[in-house]
Amino acid sequence: MKFTAIILSLLSLLNFADAHPTGGHDPELVAAKRVKELHRKYIKIVEGILKYRKTGCTIKTVRRRKEWNSLTKPEKLDYINSVHCLAKLPPQTPLSLVPGVRTRYDDFTASHALRTPFVHQNGIFLAYHRHYNHLFETALRTECNFKGTLPYWDWTLGWEDVNKNPIFDGSPTSLGSNGVFIPNRTHFISVNPLGKVLDRPPGTGGGCVYSGPFTPDKWAIHLGPFTDPKGPDDGWGYNPRCLDRDLLKDFGTYTRPSNITHVLDNCQDLACASPYIQESGNGVHSAGHIQVGGIMLDVFASPSDPVFWPHHAMVDKIWTMWQVIAGAKEYVGRTKEVWGTGTRYNIPPSPNVTLDSSVDVGGIIGPTKSLGELVSTIDGDYCYIYE
């Protein structure tokens, strides 16, 4: 009888192993471990490149972007205070161009809104947002005395439930809380002004951010909405209101660790990596916006939420890791890779982008660059890596 019980137990274990090829381990824990391994590999390779340089971006001059939750309290406060500083400076955007701008921070939202139809779901997306984030970080440093580097929000660290991520815990050193809960909402359909229909259920908030550094008495959105019902002048007019959020755990499934390893381990070219990163709805980029909700669902005005910048820094981190982890020699080739056309979903049809293609940030926050100038985080205008 005892022998039979042992046999049955062994058979049960074998059946479990067949059903769980990772040996019974949570596949997302396995993927999270793999992401850490690839990150260490990325750091080793990129530092190996930098240590032989005597000029330009070197191992001594490279700036290191950190994950939000790894920042010290003073580092978080330095970033938060600098963002508030930018929101108190006067705008440089002509009111004849964008009537609703009131602050220097609004310049960045306006710039993104002006370029939105030309820099999403196409071959410009990754380079544009890399440079856009860089210009925002530069403004914080040069105009508001920011001492740190732009942080990134690693969604994989709390993908199971965004509500529990400390970045939204509403403390003075967070990026604010969820929005006030609005009950009795029905299934919410958001029609993207660029033509994408998004079916998103209500989250756990829906109203104004109620705690932290970006409550209505401290922070205001001035532009938009650019989605129906639109704000004044189709969203371009002055429309002061609170920062709203509606955290939703459902879309965390698209920012889980295995989605990152899919790109880093399986994509051998940018034709695989770029669409997977940015795809509307189920790409890691879009899912980050969707799980935050509120103004982050408005493609045009999403930079109005201060979490936009760490979110896009994470998108940039995935791209630069993909560029580097193939090896030092392959890195050169991967930074020369381009993919896609210059129009969203290639509608209307347009030529493929090249390294010579122009990346226009709107002229308000910086000059036009060629795509080839924006492909490496350790060359040209850039000198940063991700810790």
Short mmCIF file of C-alpha atoms in Angstrom, two decimals:
data_model
loop_
_atom_site.label_atom_id
_atom_site.label_comp_id
_atom_site.label_asym_id
_atom_site.label_seq_id
_atom_site.Cartn_x
_atom_site.Cartn_y
_atom_site.Cartn_z
CA MET A 1 0.00 0.00 0.00
CA LYS A 2 2.83 2.36 0.94
CA PHE A 3 4.63 1.51 -2.34
CA THR A 4 1.46 2.25 -4.32
CA ALA A 5 1.07 5.61 -2.58
CA ILE A 6 4.66 6.52 -3.46
CA ILE A 7 4.10 5.61 -7.12
CA LEU A 8 0.92 7.67 -7.23
CA SER A 9 2.74 10.64 -5.70
CA LEU A 10 5.53 10.39 -8.25
CA LEU A 11 3.02 10.21 -11.08
CA SER A 12 1.27 13.27 -9.69
CA LEU A 13 4.57 15.19 -9.64
CA LEU A 14 5.32 14.13 -13.21
CA ASN A 15 1.91 15.29 -14.36
CA PHE A 16 2.44 18.62 -12.60
CA ALA A 17 5.84 19.05 -14.25
CA ASP A 18 4.31 18.35 -17.67
CA ALA A 19 1.67 21.00 -17.06
CA HIS A 20 4.26 23.48 -15.71
CA PRO A 21 7.33 23.38 -17.95
CA THR A 22 9.16 25.82 -15.65
CA GLY A 23 9.27 23.07 -13.03
CA GLY A 24 6.38 24.44 -10.99
CA HIS A 25 7.80 27.95 -10.73
CA ASP A 26 5.62 30.93 -11.53
CA PRO A 27 6.53 31.77 -15.15
CA GLU A 28 6.46 35.48 -14.32
CA LEU A 29 8.99 34.99 -11.53
CA VAL A 30 11.19 33.14 -14.00
CA ALA A 31 10.74 35.97 -16.52
CA ALA A 32 11.48 38.60 -13.85
CA LYS A 33 14.72 36.82 -13.02
CA ARG A 34 15.57 36.75 -16.72
CA VAL A 35 14.90 40.49 -17.04
CA LYS A 36 17.36 41.12 -14.19
CA GLU A 37 19.96 38.92 -15.91
CA LEU A 38 19.54 40.81 -19.16
CA HIS A 39 19.76 44.12 -17.34
CA ARG A 40 23.08 43.09 -15.77
CA LYS A 41 24.28 42.03 -19.20
CA TYR A 42 23.21 45.39 -20.63
CA ILE A 43 25.13 47.29 -17.93
CA LYS A 44 28.26 45.16 -18.42
CA ILE A 45 28.31 45.64 -22.19
CA VAL A 46 27.57 49.35 -22.22
CA GLU A 47 30.08 50.08 -19.47
CA GLY A 48 32.60 48.02 -21.41
CA ILE A 49 32.05 50.29 -24.40
CA LEU A 50 32.33 53.46 -22.34
CA LYS A 51 35.46 52.61 -20.36
CA TYR A 52 37.66 52.78 -23.46
CA ARG A 53 36.43 56.22 -24.47
CA LYS A 54 38.52 59.28 -23.74
CA THR A 55 36.16 61.91 -25.18
CA GLY A 56 32.43 62.39 -25.62
CA CYS A 57 30.30 60.16 -23.43
CA THR A 58 32.66 58.22 -21.14
CA ILE A 59 32.39 55.99 -18.09
CA LYS A 60 33.09 59.09 -15.95
CA THR A 61 30.55 61.39 -17.59
CA VAL A 62 27.63 59.03 -18.25
CA ARG A 63 24.48 59.82 -16.31
CA ARG A 64 22.54 56.98 -14.72
CA ARG A 65 18.75 56.90 -14.79
CA LYS A 66 17.24 55.04 -11.83
CA GLU A 67 13.94 53.26 -11.21
CA TRP A 68 11.53 55.48 -9.26
CA ASN A 69 11.28 53.21 -6.24
CA SER A 70 15.07 52.99 -5.91
CA LEU A 71 15.44 56.76 -5.54
CA THR A 72 16.17 58.22 -2.12
CA LYS A 73 13.61 60.54 -0.53
CA PRO A 74 15.73 63.64 -1.38
CA GLU A 75 16.11 62.44 -4.98
CA LYS A 76 12.35 62.01 -5.34
CA LEU A 77 11.67 65.42 -3.86
CA ASP A 78 14.25 67.01 -6.14
CA TYR A 79 12.44 65.58 -9.16
CA ILE A 80 8.96 66.50 -7.90
CA ASN A 81 10.02 70.05 -7.02
CA SER A 82 11.65 70.51 -10.43
CA VAL A 83 8.48 69.41 -12.21
CA HIS A 84 6.51 71.94 -10.15
CA CYS A 85 9.10 74.59 -10.96
CA LEU A 86 8.61 74.03 -14.70
CA ALA A 87 4.85 74.41 -14.16
CA LYS A 88 5.42 77.85 -12.63
CA LEU A 89 7.60 79.28 -15.40
CA PRO A 90 5.98 81.24 -18.26
CA PRO A 91 5.34 79.48 -21.58
CA GLN A 92 7.31 80.02 -24.76
CA THR A 93 4.59 78.74 -27.07
CA PRO A 94 2.75 81.55 -28.88
CA LEU A 95 -0.90 81.78 -27.82
CA SER A 96 -1.71 82.22 -31.51
CA LEU A 97 -0.49 78.64 -32.00
CA VAL A 98 -1.86 77.00 -28.84
CA PRO A 99 -4.25 79.35 -26.97
CA GLY A 100 -4.43 77.21 -23.83
CA VAL A 101 -0.78 77.23 -22.75
CA ARG A 102 -0.04 78.99 -19.47
CA THR A 103 3.27 77.48 -18.26
CA ARG A 104 6.59 76.16 -19.46
CA TYR A 105 5.34 72.67 -18.60
CA ASP A 106 2.43 73.32 -20.99
CA ASP A 107 4.99 73.88 -23.76
CA PHE A 108 5.86 70.19 -23.55
CA THR A 109 2.24 69.05 -23.54
CA ALA A 110 1.49 71.37 -26.48
CA SER A 111 4.51 70.12 -28.41
CA HIS A 112 3.41 66.51 -27.96
CA ALA A 113 -0.15 67.36 -28.95
CA LEU A 114 1.02 69.06 -32.14
CA ARG A 115 3.16 66.08 -33.14
CA THR A 116 0.87 63.26 -31.94
CA PRO A 117 -0.56 62.28 -35.36
CA PHE A 118 2.98 61.86 -36.73
CA VAL A 119 4.89 60.08 -33.93
CA HIS A 120 2.77 57.09 -32.86
CA GLN A 121 2.46 53.58 -34.29
CA ASN A 122 5.12 54.31 -36.88
CA GLY A 123 8.87 54.31 -37.45
CA ILE A 124 9.43 57.59 -35.60
CA PHE A 125 7.82 56.63 -32.28
CA LEU A 126 10.82 55.32 -30.31
CA ALA A 127 13.28 57.98 -31.43
CA TYR A 128 10.80 60.84 -30.99
CA HIS A 129 9.92 59.89 -27.42
CA ARG A 130 13.56 59.27 -26.51
CA HIS A 131 14.40 62.79 -27.60
CA TYR A 132 11.23 64.28 -26.13
CA ASN A 133 12.10 62.83 -22.71
CA HIS A 134 15.68 64.08 -23.07
CA LEU A 135 14.49 67.62 -23.78
CA PHE A 136 12.17 67.51 -20.76
CA GLU A 137 15.01 66.31 -18.53
CA THR A 138 17.27 69.02 -19.95
CA ALA A 139 14.68 71.71 -19.18
CA LEU A 140 14.38 70.44 -15.61
CA ARG A 141 18.14 70.66 -15.21
CA THR A 142 18.82 73.95 -16.97
CA GLU A 143 15.70 75.88 -16.00
CA CYS A 144 14.82 74.40 -12.61
CA ASN A 145 18.16 73.29 -11.16
CA PHE A 146 17.27 69.59 -11.17
CA LYS A 147 20.30 67.64 -9.92
CA GLY A 148 19.27 64.12 -10.80
CA THR A 149 18.39 62.15 -13.90
CA LEU A 150 14.98 61.34 -15.32
CA PRO A 151 13.66 58.33 -13.38
CA TYR A 152 11.90 55.40 -14.98
CA TRP A 153 8.85 53.49 -13.79
CA ASP A 154 9.45 49.75 -14.10
CA TRP A 155 5.89 48.46 -14.47
CA THR A 156 7.09 44.84 -14.20
CA LEU A 157 7.81 45.30 -10.49
CA GLY A 158 4.12 45.66 -9.67
CA TRP A 159 2.38 44.39 -12.77
CA GLU A 160 -0.16 42.30 -10.83
CA ASP A 161 -1.89 45.40 -9.44
CA VAL A 162 -0.88 48.95 -10.32
CA ASN A 163 -2.94 50.19 -7.35
CA LYS A 164 -0.28 48.81 -5.00
CA ASN A 165 2.74 50.41 -6.66
CA PRO A 166 4.42 52.94 -4.33
CA ILE A 167 4.71 55.41 -7.19
CA PHE A 168 0.95 55.96 -6.68
CA ASP A 169 0.76 55.68 -2.88
CA GLY A 170 -0.14 59.34 -2.45
CA SER A 171 2.77 60.13 -0.13
CA PRO A 172 4.76 63.37 -0.47
CA THR A 173 7.48 61.37 -2.26
CA SER A 174 5.14 59.68 -4.75
CA LEU A 175 3.81 60.93 -8.06
CA GLY A 176 0.41 61.25 -6.48
CA SER A 177 -2.44 58.88 -5.79
CA ASN A 178 -5.23 57.28 -7.73
CA GLY A 179 -8.23 59.44 -8.54
CA VAL A 180 -11.22 59.68 -6.23
CA PHE A 181 -13.42 56.64 -6.82
CA ILE A 182 -16.49 57.32 -8.93
CA PRO A 183 -19.04 54.51 -8.46
CA ASN A 184 -21.75 53.18 -10.77
CA ARG A 185 -19.82 53.66 -14.00
CA THR A 186 -20.71 51.44 -16.92
CA HIS A 187 -18.28 49.85 -19.35
CA PHE A 188 -16.24 52.70 -20.74
CA ILE A 189 -15.49 53.05 -24.44
CA SER A 190 -12.73 55.49 -25.31
CA VAL A 191 -12.48 56.54 -28.93
CA ASN A 192 -8.91 57.49 -29.70
CA PRO A 193 -8.87 60.62 -31.90
CA LEU A 194 -6.33 58.87 -34.10
CA GLY A 195 -8.91 56.26 -35.01
CA LYS A 196 -8.27 53.45 -32.51
CA VAL A 197 -11.29 52.34 -30.49
CA LEU A 198 -10.38 51.20 -27.01
CA ASP A 199 -12.71 49.14 -24.85
CA ARG A 200 -11.66 49.81 -21.26
CA PRO A 201 -13.67 48.94 -18.14
CA PRO A 202 -13.81 51.40 -15.23
CA GLY A 203 -10.91 51.27 -12.81
CA THR A 204 -10.65 51.98 -9.10
CA GLY A 205 -10.65 55.79 -9.37
CA GLY A 206 -11.96 58.06 -12.09
CA GLY A 207 -11.88 61.44 -10.35
CA CYS A 208 -9.25 63.93 -9.24
CA VAL A 209 -5.99 62.75 -7.70
CA TYR A 210 -6.68 63.09 -3.97
CA SER A 211 -3.31 62.77 -2.27
CA GLY A 212 0.35 63.57 -2.80
CA PRO A 213 2.20 66.33 -4.68
CA PHE A 214 -0.27 66.66 -7.58
CA THR A 215 -3.63 67.29 -5.94
CA PRO A 216 -5.96 70.02 -7.36
CA ASP A 217 -4.51 72.68 -5.06
CA LYS A 218 -0.99 71.97 -6.37
CA TRP A 219 -1.40 70.91 -10.01
CA ALA A 220 -3.64 71.77 -12.95
CA ILE A 221 -4.08 70.52 -16.49
CA HIS A 222 -4.64 73.30 -19.02
CA LEU A 223 -4.99 71.61 -22.42
CA GLY A 224 -7.48 69.09 -23.79
CA PRO A 225 -9.35 66.91 -23.71
CA PHE A 226 -8.67 66.06 -27.34
CA THR A 227 -11.10 63.16 -27.07
CA ASP A 228 -14.87 63.61 -26.99
CA PRO A 229 -16.20 65.59 -25.28
CA LYS A 230 -13.38 67.87 -26.38
CA GLY A 231 -12.20 70.96 -24.55
CA PRO A 232 -12.42 74.53 -25.87
CA ASP A 233 -11.13 75.03 -29.42
CA ASP A 234 -11.09 71.27 -29.97
CA GLY A 235 -8.76 70.86 -26.99
CA TRP A 236 -6.29 73.64 -27.84
CA GLY A 237 -7.98 76.27 -25.66
CA TYR A 238 -7.47 77.06 -21.97
CA ASN A 239 -9.32 74.49 -19.88
CA PRO A 240 -8.03 74.40 -16.27
CA ARG A 241 -8.97 71.26 -14.33
CA CYS A 242 -7.54 68.66 -11.96
CA LEU A 243 -5.26 65.76 -12.74
CA ASP A 244 -7.47 62.68 -12.95
CA ARG A 245 -6.53 59.00 -12.76
CA ASP A 246 -8.40 55.72 -12.85
CA LEU A 247 -5.96 52.94 -11.98
CA LEU A 248 -6.87 49.61 -13.54
CA LYS A 249 -5.08 46.36 -12.72
CA ASP A 250 -6.44 44.46 -15.75
CA PHE A 251 -3.96 45.89 -18.23
CA GLY A 252 -0.99 45.02 -16.01
CA THR A 253 -1.02 41.68 -17.78
CA TYR A 254 0.53 43.42 -20.79
CA THR A 255 3.35 44.92 -18.71
CA ARG A 256 4.30 41.66 -16.99
CA PRO A 257 7.93 40.47 -17.09
CA SER A 258 7.33 37.85 -19.79
CA ASN A 259 6.22 40.57 -22.20
CA ILE A 260 9.60 42.23 -21.72
CA THR A 261 11.54 39.00 -22.19
CA HIS A 262 9.53 38.37 -25.34
CA VAL A 263 11.07 41.49 -26.88
CA LEU A 264 14.55 41.07 -25.45
CA ASP A 265 14.98 37.34 -26.10
CA ASN A 266 12.88 36.73 -29.20
CA CYS A 267 13.07 39.85 -31.35
CA GLN A 268 16.08 39.73 -33.66
CA ASP A 269 15.25 42.95 -35.48
CA LEU A 270 13.41 46.20 -34.93
CA ALA A 271 10.59 45.01 -37.19
CA CYS A 272 9.72 42.64 -34.34
CA ALA A 273 10.65 44.80 -31.34
CA SER A 274 9.15 48.17 -32.22
CA PRO A 275 5.56 47.09 -33.04
CA TYR A 276 5.46 44.85 -29.97
CA ILE A 277 6.58 47.70 -27.72
CA GLN A 278 4.23 50.37 -29.01
CA GLU A 279 1.14 48.49 -30.25
CA SER A 280 -2.17 50.08 -29.23
CA GLY A 281 -3.96 48.25 -26.44
CA ASN A 282 -1.73 45.25 -25.76
CA GLY A 283 1.75 46.70 -26.26
CA VAL A 284 3.76 47.56 -23.16
CA HIS A 285 3.70 51.26 -24.07
CA SER A 286 -0.06 51.49 -24.53
CA ALA A 287 -0.77 49.28 -21.53
CA GLY A 288 1.16 51.65 -19.29
CA HIS A 289 -1.10 54.50 -20.37
CA ILE A 290 -4.26 52.43 -20.10
CA GLN A 291 -3.66 51.12 -16.60
CA VAL A 292 -3.17 54.68 -15.29
CA GLY A 293 -6.25 56.04 -17.06
CA GLY A 294 -7.51 59.59 -16.79
CA ILE A 295 -5.57 62.08 -18.91
CA MET A 296 -3.09 59.31 -19.79
CA LEU A 297 -5.81 57.93 -22.10
CA ASP A 298 -5.73 61.14 -24.13
CA VAL A 299 -2.92 60.51 -26.61
CA PHE A 300 -2.47 64.20 -27.32
CA ALA A 301 -2.45 65.56 -23.75
CA SER A 302 -1.07 62.56 -21.83
CA PRO A 303 2.15 64.41 -20.82
CA SER A 304 -0.11 66.49 -18.52
CA ASP A 305 0.24 63.61 -16.04
CA PRO A 306 3.72 63.71 -14.46
CA VAL A 307 3.92 59.90 -14.56
CA PHE A 308 4.12 60.16 -18.38
CA TRP A 309 7.87 60.82 -18.21
CA PRO A 310 8.93 57.84 -16.06
CA HIS A 311 6.57 55.68 -18.10
CA HIS A 312 8.24 56.65 -21.36
CA ALA A 313 11.68 56.34 -19.79
CA MET A 314 10.79 52.66 -19.20
CA VAL A 315 9.79 52.33 -22.85
CA ASP A 316 13.17 53.82 -23.79
CA LYS A 317 14.93 51.44 -21.39
CA ILE A 318 13.47 48.43 -23.19
CA TRP A 319 14.60 49.80 -26.55
CA THR A 320 18.14 50.55 -25.41
CA MET A 321 18.45 47.17 -23.66
CA TRP A 322 17.36 45.47 -26.88
CA GLN A 323 19.99 47.48 -28.77
CA VAL A 324 22.80 46.52 -26.40
CA ILE A 325 22.27 42.95 -25.16
CA ALA A 326 23.12 41.30 -28.47
CA GLY A 327 26.75 42.28 -27.80
CA ALA A 328 29.16 45.18 -28.27
CA LYS A 329 29.73 44.45 -31.97
CA GLU A 330 26.04 43.90 -32.68
CA TYR A 331 25.18 47.08 -30.78
CA VAL A 332 26.50 49.23 -33.61
CA GLY A 333 24.28 47.42 -36.07
CA ARG A 334 21.20 47.56 -33.86
CA THR A 335 21.54 51.30 -33.38
CA LYS A 336 21.45 51.66 -37.16
CA GLU A 337 18.25 49.64 -37.49
CA VAL A 338 15.06 51.40 -38.49
CA TRP A 339 11.59 50.08 -39.10
CA GLY A 340 8.28 51.36 -40.37
CA THR A 341 6.98 54.28 -42.31
CA GLY A 342 6.37 57.88 -41.32
CA THR A 343 2.59 57.55 -40.93
CA ARG A 344 0.47 55.87 -38.28
CA TYR A 345 -0.21 52.27 -39.33
CA ASN A 346 1.07 53.46 -42.72
CA ILE A 347 -2.22 55.31 -43.34
CA PRO A 348 -1.96 56.97 -45.77
CA PRO A 349 0.87 54.94 -47.31
CA SER A 350 4.24 56.67 -46.96
CA PRO A 351 7.93 55.84 -47.54
CA ASN A 352 9.91 53.82 -45.01
CA VAL A 353 11.84 55.90 -42.52
CA THR A 354 15.64 56.04 -42.77
CA LEU A 355 18.39 57.33 -40.52
CA ASP A 356 18.08 60.59 -42.44
CA SER A 357 14.37 60.98 -41.69
CA SER A 358 13.46 64.12 -39.79
CA VAL A 359 12.21 63.89 -36.21
CA ASP A 360 10.34 67.11 -35.48
CA VAL A 361 9.52 67.87 -31.84
CA GLY A 362 7.41 70.86 -32.79
CA GLY A 363 10.08 73.56 -32.68
CA ILE A 364 8.81 74.86 -29.34
CA ILE A 365 11.03 72.72 -27.12
CA GLY A 366 13.88 71.90 -29.50
CA PRO A 367 15.08 71.81 -33.11
CA THR A 368 14.37 69.07 -35.63
CA LYS A 369 16.84 66.18 -35.58
CA SER A 370 17.56 63.32 -37.94
CA LEU A 371 16.50 59.89 -36.72
CA GLY A 372 20.13 58.79 -36.94
CA GLU A 373 21.08 61.36 -34.28
CA LEU A 374 18.71 59.78 -31.77
CA VAL A 375 19.47 56.07 -31.92
CA SER A 376 22.12 55.74 -29.18
CA THR A 377 21.85 56.84 -25.54
CA ILE A 378 25.64 57.22 -25.30
CA ASP A 379 26.33 59.28 -28.42
CA GLY A 380 25.52 62.69 -29.82
CA ASP A 381 23.34 64.76 -27.48
CA TYR A 382 22.89 61.83 -25.12
CA CYS A 383 25.04 60.37 -22.37
CA TYR A 384 22.92 58.19 -20.09
CA ILE A 385 22.28 54.57 -19.20
CA TYR A 386 19.66 52.81 -17.08
CA GLU A 387 20.60 51.39 -13.70
#
